[in-house]
């Protein structure tokens, strides 16, 4: 059984989409192993997005990710990493098709509602980062 890290980003919480997003994961029969709401520190946000630190949008991305509470989810299921990435939709908002979370709810490539791990290696790192008490 695989595990992945999902974050409902500040705009998803602010727009009161927590329930509807979690509903999609439950409808897919994925298991919520752990979950909490909290504000991400600047340090954690910068580590989480370290691979993007040279991009022009990095400061805006960090400001956005630390602008309010997020909901962190540890999800478990068969092939859950690839499955959840599919459910999120593309990063580029113009390529996020209807039926995906971003396709249905996001209208900005930066403020795009949700994060999910993109590989087994990153899932392990991100689960340690956001569920360090486990
Ligand atoms: N992002 C952005 N502009 C871009 C690409 C990405 O603001 O051109 C933001 C967006 O919030 C995205 C995050 O940076 O979710 C991480 O980017 P990544 O390429 O890892 O996309 P993801 O894995 O979230 O689909
Ligand atoms: Mg990514």
Short mmCIF file of N, CA and C and ligand atoms in Angstrom, two decimals:
data_model
loop_
_atom_site.label_atom_id
_atom_site.label_comp_id
_atom_site.label_asym_id
_atom_site.label_seq_id
_atom_site.Cartn_x
_atom_site.Cartn_y
_atom_site.Cartn_z
N UNK A 1 0.85 -1.21 0.00
CA UNK A 1 0.00 0.00 0.00
C UNK A 1 0.88 1.24 0.00
N UNK A 2 0.54 2.20 -0.87
CA UNK A 2 1.34 3.41 -1.01
C UNK A 2 0.73 4.55 -0.18
N UNK A 3 1.58 5.53 0.16
CA UNK A 3 1.09 6.73 0.87
C UNK A 3 1.53 7.99 0.12
N UNK A 4 0.74 9.04 0.23
CA UNK A 4 1.10 10.33 -0.37
C UNK A 4 0.69 11.47 0.53
N UNK A 5 1.32 12.62 0.31
CA UNK A 5 1.04 13.82 1.09
C UNK A 5 0.22 14.78 0.23
N UNK A 6 -0.93 15.19 0.75
CA UNK A 6 -1.78 16.17 0.07
C UNK A 6 -1.89 17.40 0.96
N UNK A 7 -1.82 18.58 0.35
CA UNK A 7 -2.07 19.82 1.08
C UNK A 7 -3.23 20.56 0.41
N UNK A 8 -4.26 20.87 1.17
CA UNK A 8 -5.28 21.80 0.69
C UNK A 8 -4.73 23.18 1.03
N UNK A 9 -4.38 23.92 -0.01
CA UNK A 9 -3.64 25.17 0.14
C UNK A 9 -4.53 26.28 0.71
N UNK A 10 -3.92 27.43 1.10
CA UNK A 10 -4.71 28.47 1.78
C UNK A 10 -5.97 28.90 1.03
N UNK A 11 -5.91 28.95 -0.30
CA UNK A 11 -7.12 29.37 -1.04
C UNK A 11 -8.21 28.31 -0.97
N UNK A 12 -7.83 27.04 -0.89
CA UNK A 12 -8.82 25.97 -0.76
C UNK A 12 -9.54 26.03 0.58
N UNK A 13 -8.77 26.35 1.64
CA UNK A 13 -9.37 26.49 2.98
C UNK A 13 -10.24 27.75 3.02
N UNK A 14 -9.68 28.87 2.54
CA UNK A 14 -10.39 30.16 2.54
C UNK A 14 -11.71 30.06 1.76
N UNK A 15 -11.70 29.32 0.68
CA UNK A 15 -12.91 29.20 -0.16
C UNK A 15 -13.86 28.11 0.33
N UNK A 16 -13.53 27.53 1.51
CA UNK A 16 -14.40 26.52 2.13
C UNK A 16 -14.63 25.30 1.23
N UNK A 17 -13.50 24.86 0.63
CA UNK A 17 -13.55 23.69 -0.26
C UNK A 17 -13.04 22.42 0.41
N UNK A 18 -12.68 22.50 1.72
CA UNK A 18 -12.07 21.34 2.39
C UNK A 18 -12.96 20.10 2.24
N UNK A 19 -14.22 20.26 2.57
CA UNK A 19 -15.14 19.12 2.55
C UNK A 19 -15.28 18.51 1.16
N UNK A 20 -15.42 19.37 0.18
CA UNK A 20 -15.64 18.87 -1.19
C UNK A 20 -14.40 18.19 -1.74
N UNK A 21 -13.22 18.68 -1.35
CA UNK A 21 -11.98 18.04 -1.82
C UNK A 21 -11.80 16.69 -1.14
N UNK A 22 -11.98 16.66 0.18
CA UNK A 22 -11.84 15.39 0.90
C UNK A 22 -12.88 14.38 0.41
N UNK A 23 -14.07 14.86 0.07
CA UNK A 23 -15.12 13.96 -0.45
C UNK A 23 -14.63 13.19 -1.67
N UNK A 24 -13.88 13.89 -2.53
CA UNK A 24 -13.40 13.23 -3.75
C UNK A 24 -12.45 12.08 -3.41
N UNK A 25 -11.59 12.30 -2.41
CA UNK A 25 -10.64 11.24 -2.03
C UNK A 25 -11.39 10.07 -1.40
N UNK A 26 -12.40 10.38 -0.59
CA UNK A 26 -13.20 9.30 0.02
C UNK A 26 -14.02 8.57 -1.03
N UNK A 27 -14.56 9.32 -1.99
CA UNK A 27 -15.32 8.67 -3.08
C UNK A 27 -14.45 7.68 -3.84
N UNK A 28 -13.15 7.97 -3.90
CA UNK A 28 -12.20 7.10 -4.62
C UNK A 28 -11.72 5.96 -3.71
N UNK A 29 -12.28 5.90 -2.49
CA UNK A 29 -11.96 4.85 -1.50
C UNK A 29 -10.53 4.91 -0.99
N UNK A 30 -9.92 6.11 -1.05
CA UNK A 30 -8.60 6.28 -0.45
C UNK A 30 -8.77 6.45 1.06
N UNK A 31 -7.78 6.05 1.81
CA UNK A 31 -7.87 6.10 3.27
C UNK A 31 -7.13 7.32 3.81
N UNK A 32 -7.79 8.10 4.66
CA UNK A 32 -7.13 9.22 5.35
C UNK A 32 -6.49 8.65 6.61
N UNK A 33 -5.15 8.56 6.59
CA UNK A 33 -4.44 8.00 7.75
C UNK A 33 -4.22 9.06 8.83
N UNK A 34 -3.95 10.31 8.39
CA UNK A 34 -3.67 11.42 9.30
C UNK A 34 -4.17 12.70 8.64
N UNK A 35 -4.51 13.70 9.47
CA UNK A 35 -4.99 14.98 8.92
C UNK A 35 -4.91 16.07 9.99
N UNK A 36 -4.48 17.28 9.60
CA UNK A 36 -4.53 18.41 10.52
C UNK A 36 -4.61 19.72 9.75
N UNK A 37 -5.07 20.77 10.42
CA UNK A 37 -5.05 22.11 9.85
C UNK A 37 -4.04 22.95 10.59
N UNK A 38 -3.30 23.78 9.86
CA UNK A 38 -2.32 24.66 10.50
C UNK A 38 -1.71 25.61 9.49
N UNK A 39 -0.93 26.55 10.00
CA UNK A 39 -0.24 27.50 9.13
C UNK A 39 1.19 27.02 8.93
N UNK A 40 1.64 26.97 7.68
CA UNK A 40 3.00 26.53 7.35
C UNK A 40 3.97 27.69 7.60
N UNK A 41 5.11 27.39 8.23
CA UNK A 41 6.12 28.43 8.44
C UNK A 41 6.84 28.72 7.12
N UNK A 42 7.50 29.90 7.07
CA UNK A 42 8.24 30.28 5.86
C UNK A 42 9.34 29.25 5.58
N UNK A 43 10.02 28.79 6.63
CA UNK A 43 11.09 27.80 6.48
C UNK A 43 10.59 26.53 5.82
N UNK A 44 9.47 26.03 6.33
CA UNK A 44 8.92 24.78 5.78
C UNK A 44 8.46 24.98 4.33
N UNK A 45 7.82 26.13 4.06
CA UNK A 45 7.37 26.41 2.69
C UNK A 45 8.56 26.48 1.74
N UNK A 46 9.65 27.10 2.19
CA UNK A 46 10.84 27.22 1.32
C UNK A 46 11.50 25.87 1.08
N UNK A 47 11.51 25.00 2.10
CA UNK A 47 12.05 23.65 1.89
C UNK A 47 11.16 22.85 0.94
N UNK A 48 9.87 22.97 1.16
CA UNK A 48 8.91 22.22 0.35
C UNK A 48 9.02 22.57 -1.13
N UNK A 49 9.27 23.85 -1.41
CA UNK A 49 9.36 24.31 -2.81
C UNK A 49 10.79 24.66 -3.20
N UNK A 50 11.77 24.05 -2.56
CA UNK A 50 13.18 24.37 -2.83
C UNK A 50 13.55 24.18 -4.31
N UNK A 51 12.89 23.21 -4.96
CA UNK A 51 13.19 22.95 -6.38
C UNK A 51 12.77 24.11 -7.29
N UNK A 52 12.03 25.07 -6.74
CA UNK A 52 11.54 26.20 -7.54
C UNK A 52 12.17 27.53 -7.13
N UNK A 53 13.24 27.46 -6.30
CA UNK A 53 13.74 28.70 -5.68
C UNK A 53 14.29 29.71 -6.68
N UNK A 54 14.67 29.26 -7.88
CA UNK A 54 15.18 30.20 -8.88
C UNK A 54 14.10 30.77 -9.80
N UNK A 55 12.89 30.34 -9.63
CA UNK A 55 11.79 30.82 -10.49
C UNK A 55 11.34 32.21 -10.05
N UNK A 56 10.88 33.00 -11.01
CA UNK A 56 10.44 34.37 -10.72
C UNK A 56 9.25 34.39 -9.76
N UNK A 57 8.43 33.34 -9.81
CA UNK A 57 7.22 33.32 -8.97
C UNK A 57 7.47 32.80 -7.56
N UNK A 58 8.73 32.44 -7.23
CA UNK A 58 9.01 31.82 -5.92
C UNK A 58 8.57 32.70 -4.72
N UNK A 59 8.93 34.00 -4.68
CA UNK A 59 8.49 34.81 -3.53
C UNK A 59 6.98 34.86 -3.39
N UNK A 60 6.30 34.99 -4.51
CA UNK A 60 4.83 35.02 -4.51
C UNK A 60 4.27 33.68 -4.01
N UNK A 61 4.91 32.59 -4.43
CA UNK A 61 4.47 31.24 -4.03
C UNK A 61 4.62 31.05 -2.51
N UNK A 62 5.74 31.50 -1.96
CA UNK A 62 5.97 31.35 -0.51
C UNK A 62 4.99 32.23 0.27
N UNK A 63 4.77 33.45 -0.21
CA UNK A 63 3.82 34.35 0.46
C UNK A 63 2.42 33.73 0.46
N UNK A 64 2.05 33.17 -0.66
CA UNK A 64 0.73 32.52 -0.79
C UNK A 64 0.61 31.32 0.15
N UNK A 65 1.62 30.45 0.16
CA UNK A 65 1.53 29.21 0.93
C UNK A 65 1.53 29.45 2.44
N UNK A 66 2.03 30.64 2.86
CA UNK A 66 2.08 30.96 4.29
C UNK A 66 1.01 31.98 4.67
N UNK A 67 0.09 32.26 3.76
CA UNK A 67 -0.87 33.36 3.96
C UNK A 67 -2.04 32.99 4.86
N UNK A 68 -2.20 31.71 5.17
CA UNK A 68 -3.33 31.28 6.00
C UNK A 68 -3.24 29.79 6.22
N UNK A 69 -4.19 29.25 6.98
CA UNK A 69 -4.12 27.82 7.28
C UNK A 69 -4.27 26.94 6.05
N UNK A 70 -3.61 25.79 6.13
CA UNK A 70 -3.73 24.73 5.12
C UNK A 70 -4.22 23.48 5.84
N UNK A 71 -4.66 22.51 5.07
CA UNK A 71 -5.00 21.20 5.64
C UNK A 71 -4.05 20.17 5.02
N UNK A 72 -3.34 19.45 5.90
CA UNK A 72 -2.42 18.40 5.44
C UNK A 72 -3.07 17.05 5.63
N UNK A 73 -2.97 16.21 4.60
CA UNK A 73 -3.58 14.89 4.61
C UNK A 73 -2.52 13.84 4.27
N UNK A 74 -2.52 12.76 5.02
CA UNK A 74 -1.71 11.59 4.67
C UNK A 74 -2.69 10.56 4.14
N UNK A 75 -2.62 10.33 2.82
CA UNK A 75 -3.56 9.42 2.16
C UNK A 75 -2.88 8.11 1.82
N UNK A 76 -3.65 7.04 1.89
CA UNK A 76 -3.12 5.70 1.61
C UNK A 76 -4.04 4.97 0.65
N UNK A 77 -3.43 4.20 -0.26
CA UNK A 77 -4.20 3.38 -1.20
C UNK A 77 -3.27 2.79 -2.25
N UNK A 78 -3.81 1.93 -3.08
CA UNK A 78 -3.01 1.37 -4.17
C UNK A 78 -2.70 2.46 -5.19
N UNK A 79 -1.43 2.59 -5.57
CA UNK A 79 -1.02 3.58 -6.56
C UNK A 79 -1.52 4.99 -6.23
N UNK A 80 -1.58 5.28 -4.93
CA UNK A 80 -2.22 6.54 -4.51
C UNK A 80 -1.45 7.77 -5.01
N UNK A 81 -0.15 7.68 -5.20
CA UNK A 81 0.64 8.85 -5.62
C UNK A 81 0.20 9.30 -7.02
N UNK A 82 0.23 8.37 -7.97
CA UNK A 82 -0.16 8.71 -9.35
C UNK A 82 -1.65 9.03 -9.44
N UNK A 83 -2.44 8.28 -8.69
CA UNK A 83 -3.90 8.48 -8.70
C UNK A 83 -4.28 9.89 -8.25
N UNK A 84 -3.69 10.32 -7.16
CA UNK A 84 -4.05 11.64 -6.62
C UNK A 84 -3.53 12.75 -7.53
N UNK A 85 -2.35 12.56 -8.12
CA UNK A 85 -1.86 13.56 -9.08
C UNK A 85 -2.86 13.72 -10.23
N UNK A 86 -3.42 12.58 -10.68
CA UNK A 86 -4.44 12.64 -11.74
C UNK A 86 -5.67 13.40 -11.26
N UNK A 87 -6.06 13.15 -10.03
CA UNK A 87 -7.26 13.81 -9.49
C UNK A 87 -7.05 15.31 -9.33
N UNK A 88 -5.81 15.75 -9.11
CA UNK A 88 -5.51 17.17 -8.96
C UNK A 88 -5.66 17.91 -10.29
N UNK A 89 -5.20 17.30 -11.37
CA UNK A 89 -5.16 18.00 -12.66
C UNK A 89 -3.81 18.69 -12.86
N UNK A 90 -3.61 19.21 -14.05
CA UNK A 90 -2.32 19.79 -14.43
C UNK A 90 -2.00 21.04 -13.63
N UNK A 91 -0.68 21.33 -13.51
CA UNK A 91 -0.23 22.54 -12.83
C UNK A 91 -0.67 23.79 -13.61
N UNK A 92 -0.44 23.77 -14.91
CA UNK A 92 -0.85 24.89 -15.77
C UNK A 92 -2.38 24.93 -15.83
N UNK A 93 -2.92 26.01 -15.36
CA UNK A 93 -4.38 26.10 -15.21
C UNK A 93 -5.10 25.92 -16.54
N UNK A 94 -4.46 26.28 -17.63
CA UNK A 94 -5.11 26.13 -18.93
C UNK A 94 -5.13 24.67 -19.38
N UNK A 95 -4.35 23.83 -18.69
CA UNK A 95 -4.31 22.40 -19.04
C UNK A 95 -5.02 21.53 -18.01
N UNK A 96 -5.51 22.14 -16.94
CA UNK A 96 -6.23 21.39 -15.89
C UNK A 96 -7.67 21.20 -16.35
N UNK A 97 -7.99 19.98 -16.74
CA UNK A 97 -9.28 19.75 -17.39
C UNK A 97 -10.41 19.65 -16.37
N UNK A 98 -11.62 20.02 -16.77
CA UNK A 98 -12.78 19.86 -15.91
C UNK A 98 -12.90 18.41 -15.44
N UNK A 99 -13.34 18.26 -14.19
CA UNK A 99 -13.40 16.91 -13.60
C UNK A 99 -12.26 16.69 -12.62
N UNK A 100 -11.17 17.46 -12.81
CA UNK A 100 -10.08 17.42 -11.83
C UNK A 100 -10.32 18.54 -10.81
N UNK A 101 -9.63 18.44 -9.66
CA UNK A 101 -9.83 19.46 -8.61
C UNK A 101 -9.42 20.84 -9.12
N UNK A 102 -8.22 20.92 -9.72
CA UNK A 102 -7.80 22.22 -10.24
C UNK A 102 -8.68 22.64 -11.41
N UNK A 103 -9.03 21.71 -12.27
CA UNK A 103 -9.87 22.02 -13.42
C UNK A 103 -11.23 22.56 -13.00
N UNK A 104 -11.74 22.07 -11.88
CA UNK A 104 -13.07 22.49 -11.44
C UNK A 104 -13.03 23.75 -10.57
N UNK A 105 -11.94 23.96 -9.80
CA UNK A 105 -11.97 25.02 -8.79
C UNK A 105 -10.93 26.12 -8.96
N UNK A 106 -9.81 25.84 -9.61
CA UNK A 106 -8.72 26.83 -9.63
C UNK A 106 -8.84 27.75 -10.84
N UNK A 107 -8.48 29.01 -10.65
CA UNK A 107 -8.45 29.92 -11.80
C UNK A 107 -7.12 30.67 -11.86
N UNK A 108 -6.08 30.08 -11.23
CA UNK A 108 -4.74 30.67 -11.25
C UNK A 108 -3.73 29.54 -11.18
N UNK A 109 -2.62 29.65 -11.88
CA UNK A 109 -1.59 28.61 -11.83
C UNK A 109 -0.85 28.63 -10.50
N UNK A 110 -0.78 29.79 -9.85
CA UNK A 110 -0.15 29.86 -8.52
C UNK A 110 -1.13 29.41 -7.45
N UNK A 111 -2.28 30.05 -7.39
CA UNK A 111 -3.28 29.73 -6.36
C UNK A 111 -4.17 28.63 -6.92
N UNK A 112 -3.67 27.39 -6.74
CA UNK A 112 -4.31 26.27 -7.43
C UNK A 112 -4.83 25.20 -6.47
N UNK A 113 -5.23 25.61 -5.28
CA UNK A 113 -6.08 24.82 -4.37
C UNK A 113 -5.39 23.65 -3.65
N UNK A 114 -4.60 22.87 -4.38
CA UNK A 114 -4.08 21.63 -3.80
C UNK A 114 -2.64 21.32 -4.21
N UNK A 115 -1.96 20.61 -3.32
CA UNK A 115 -0.65 20.02 -3.61
C UNK A 115 -0.75 18.52 -3.41
N UNK A 116 0.01 17.75 -4.20
CA UNK A 116 0.19 16.32 -3.89
C UNK A 116 1.58 15.90 -4.34
N UNK A 117 2.18 14.96 -3.60
CA UNK A 117 3.51 14.43 -3.93
C UNK A 117 3.50 13.85 -5.35
N UNK A 118 4.65 13.99 -6.03
CA UNK A 118 4.71 13.57 -7.44
C UNK A 118 5.51 12.30 -7.69
N UNK A 119 6.10 11.70 -6.65
CA UNK A 119 6.90 10.47 -6.82
C UNK A 119 7.03 9.79 -5.46
N UNK A 120 7.35 8.51 -5.44
CA UNK A 120 7.56 7.82 -4.16
C UNK A 120 8.65 8.47 -3.32
N UNK A 121 9.72 8.93 -3.98
CA UNK A 121 10.83 9.57 -3.25
C UNK A 121 10.34 10.85 -2.57
N UNK A 122 9.63 11.69 -3.33
CA UNK A 122 9.14 12.95 -2.76
C UNK A 122 8.03 12.71 -1.75
N UNK A 123 7.22 11.69 -1.95
CA UNK A 123 6.17 11.39 -0.98
C UNK A 123 6.81 11.08 0.38
N UNK A 124 7.85 10.27 0.38
CA UNK A 124 8.52 9.91 1.64
C UNK A 124 9.08 11.16 2.32
N UNK A 125 9.73 12.03 1.55
CA UNK A 125 10.31 13.26 2.11
C UNK A 125 9.21 14.18 2.64
N UNK A 126 8.15 14.34 1.87
CA UNK A 126 7.08 15.28 2.24
C UNK A 126 6.26 14.78 3.42
N UNK A 127 6.06 13.47 3.50
CA UNK A 127 5.35 12.90 4.67
C UNK A 127 6.18 13.14 5.93
N UNK A 128 7.49 12.96 5.82
CA UNK A 128 8.36 13.25 6.98
C UNK A 128 8.30 14.73 7.35
N UNK A 129 8.23 15.59 6.32
CA UNK A 129 8.22 17.04 6.58
C UNK A 129 6.94 17.48 7.29
N UNK A 130 5.81 16.99 6.84
CA UNK A 130 4.52 17.50 7.35
C UNK A 130 3.90 16.61 8.43
N UNK A 131 4.41 15.40 8.59
CA UNK A 131 3.94 14.52 9.67
C UNK A 131 5.14 14.03 10.46
N UNK A 132 5.96 14.96 10.93
CA UNK A 132 7.22 14.62 11.58
C UNK A 132 7.00 13.89 12.90
N UNK A 133 5.79 13.97 13.46
CA UNK A 133 5.52 13.30 14.73
C UNK A 133 5.30 11.81 14.53
N UNK A 134 5.16 11.35 13.28
CA UNK A 134 4.86 9.91 13.06
C UNK A 134 6.12 9.07 13.12
N1 LIG B 1 3.60 27.51 -9.65
C1 LIG B 1 3.42 28.82 -10.08
N2 LIG B 1 3.73 29.14 -11.38
C2 LIG B 1 4.20 28.20 -12.26
C3 LIG B 1 4.40 26.88 -11.81
C4 LIG B 1 4.09 26.57 -10.50
O1 LIG B 1 3.00 29.67 -9.31
O2 LIG B 1 4.46 28.55 -13.42
C5 LIG B 1 3.26 27.16 -8.25
C6 LIG B 1 1.92 26.42 -8.13
O3 LIG B 1 1.29 26.78 -6.90
C7 LIG B 1 2.37 24.97 -8.11
C8 LIG B 1 3.64 25.10 -7.26
O4 LIG B 1 4.26 26.30 -7.71
O5 LIG B 1 1.40 24.12 -7.54
C9 LIG B 1 4.61 23.94 -7.40
O6 LIG B 1 4.97 23.80 -8.75
P1 LIG B 1 5.15 22.36 -9.39
O7 LIG B 1 5.79 22.54 -10.72
O8 LIG B 1 5.80 21.44 -8.40
O9 LIG B 1 3.62 21.91 -9.67
P2 LIG B 1 2.65 20.88 -8.90
O10 LIG B 1 3.49 19.71 -8.48
O11 LIG B 1 2.04 21.61 -7.74
O12 LIG B 1 1.60 20.51 -9.93
MG1 LIG B 2 5.27 19.64 -7.46
#
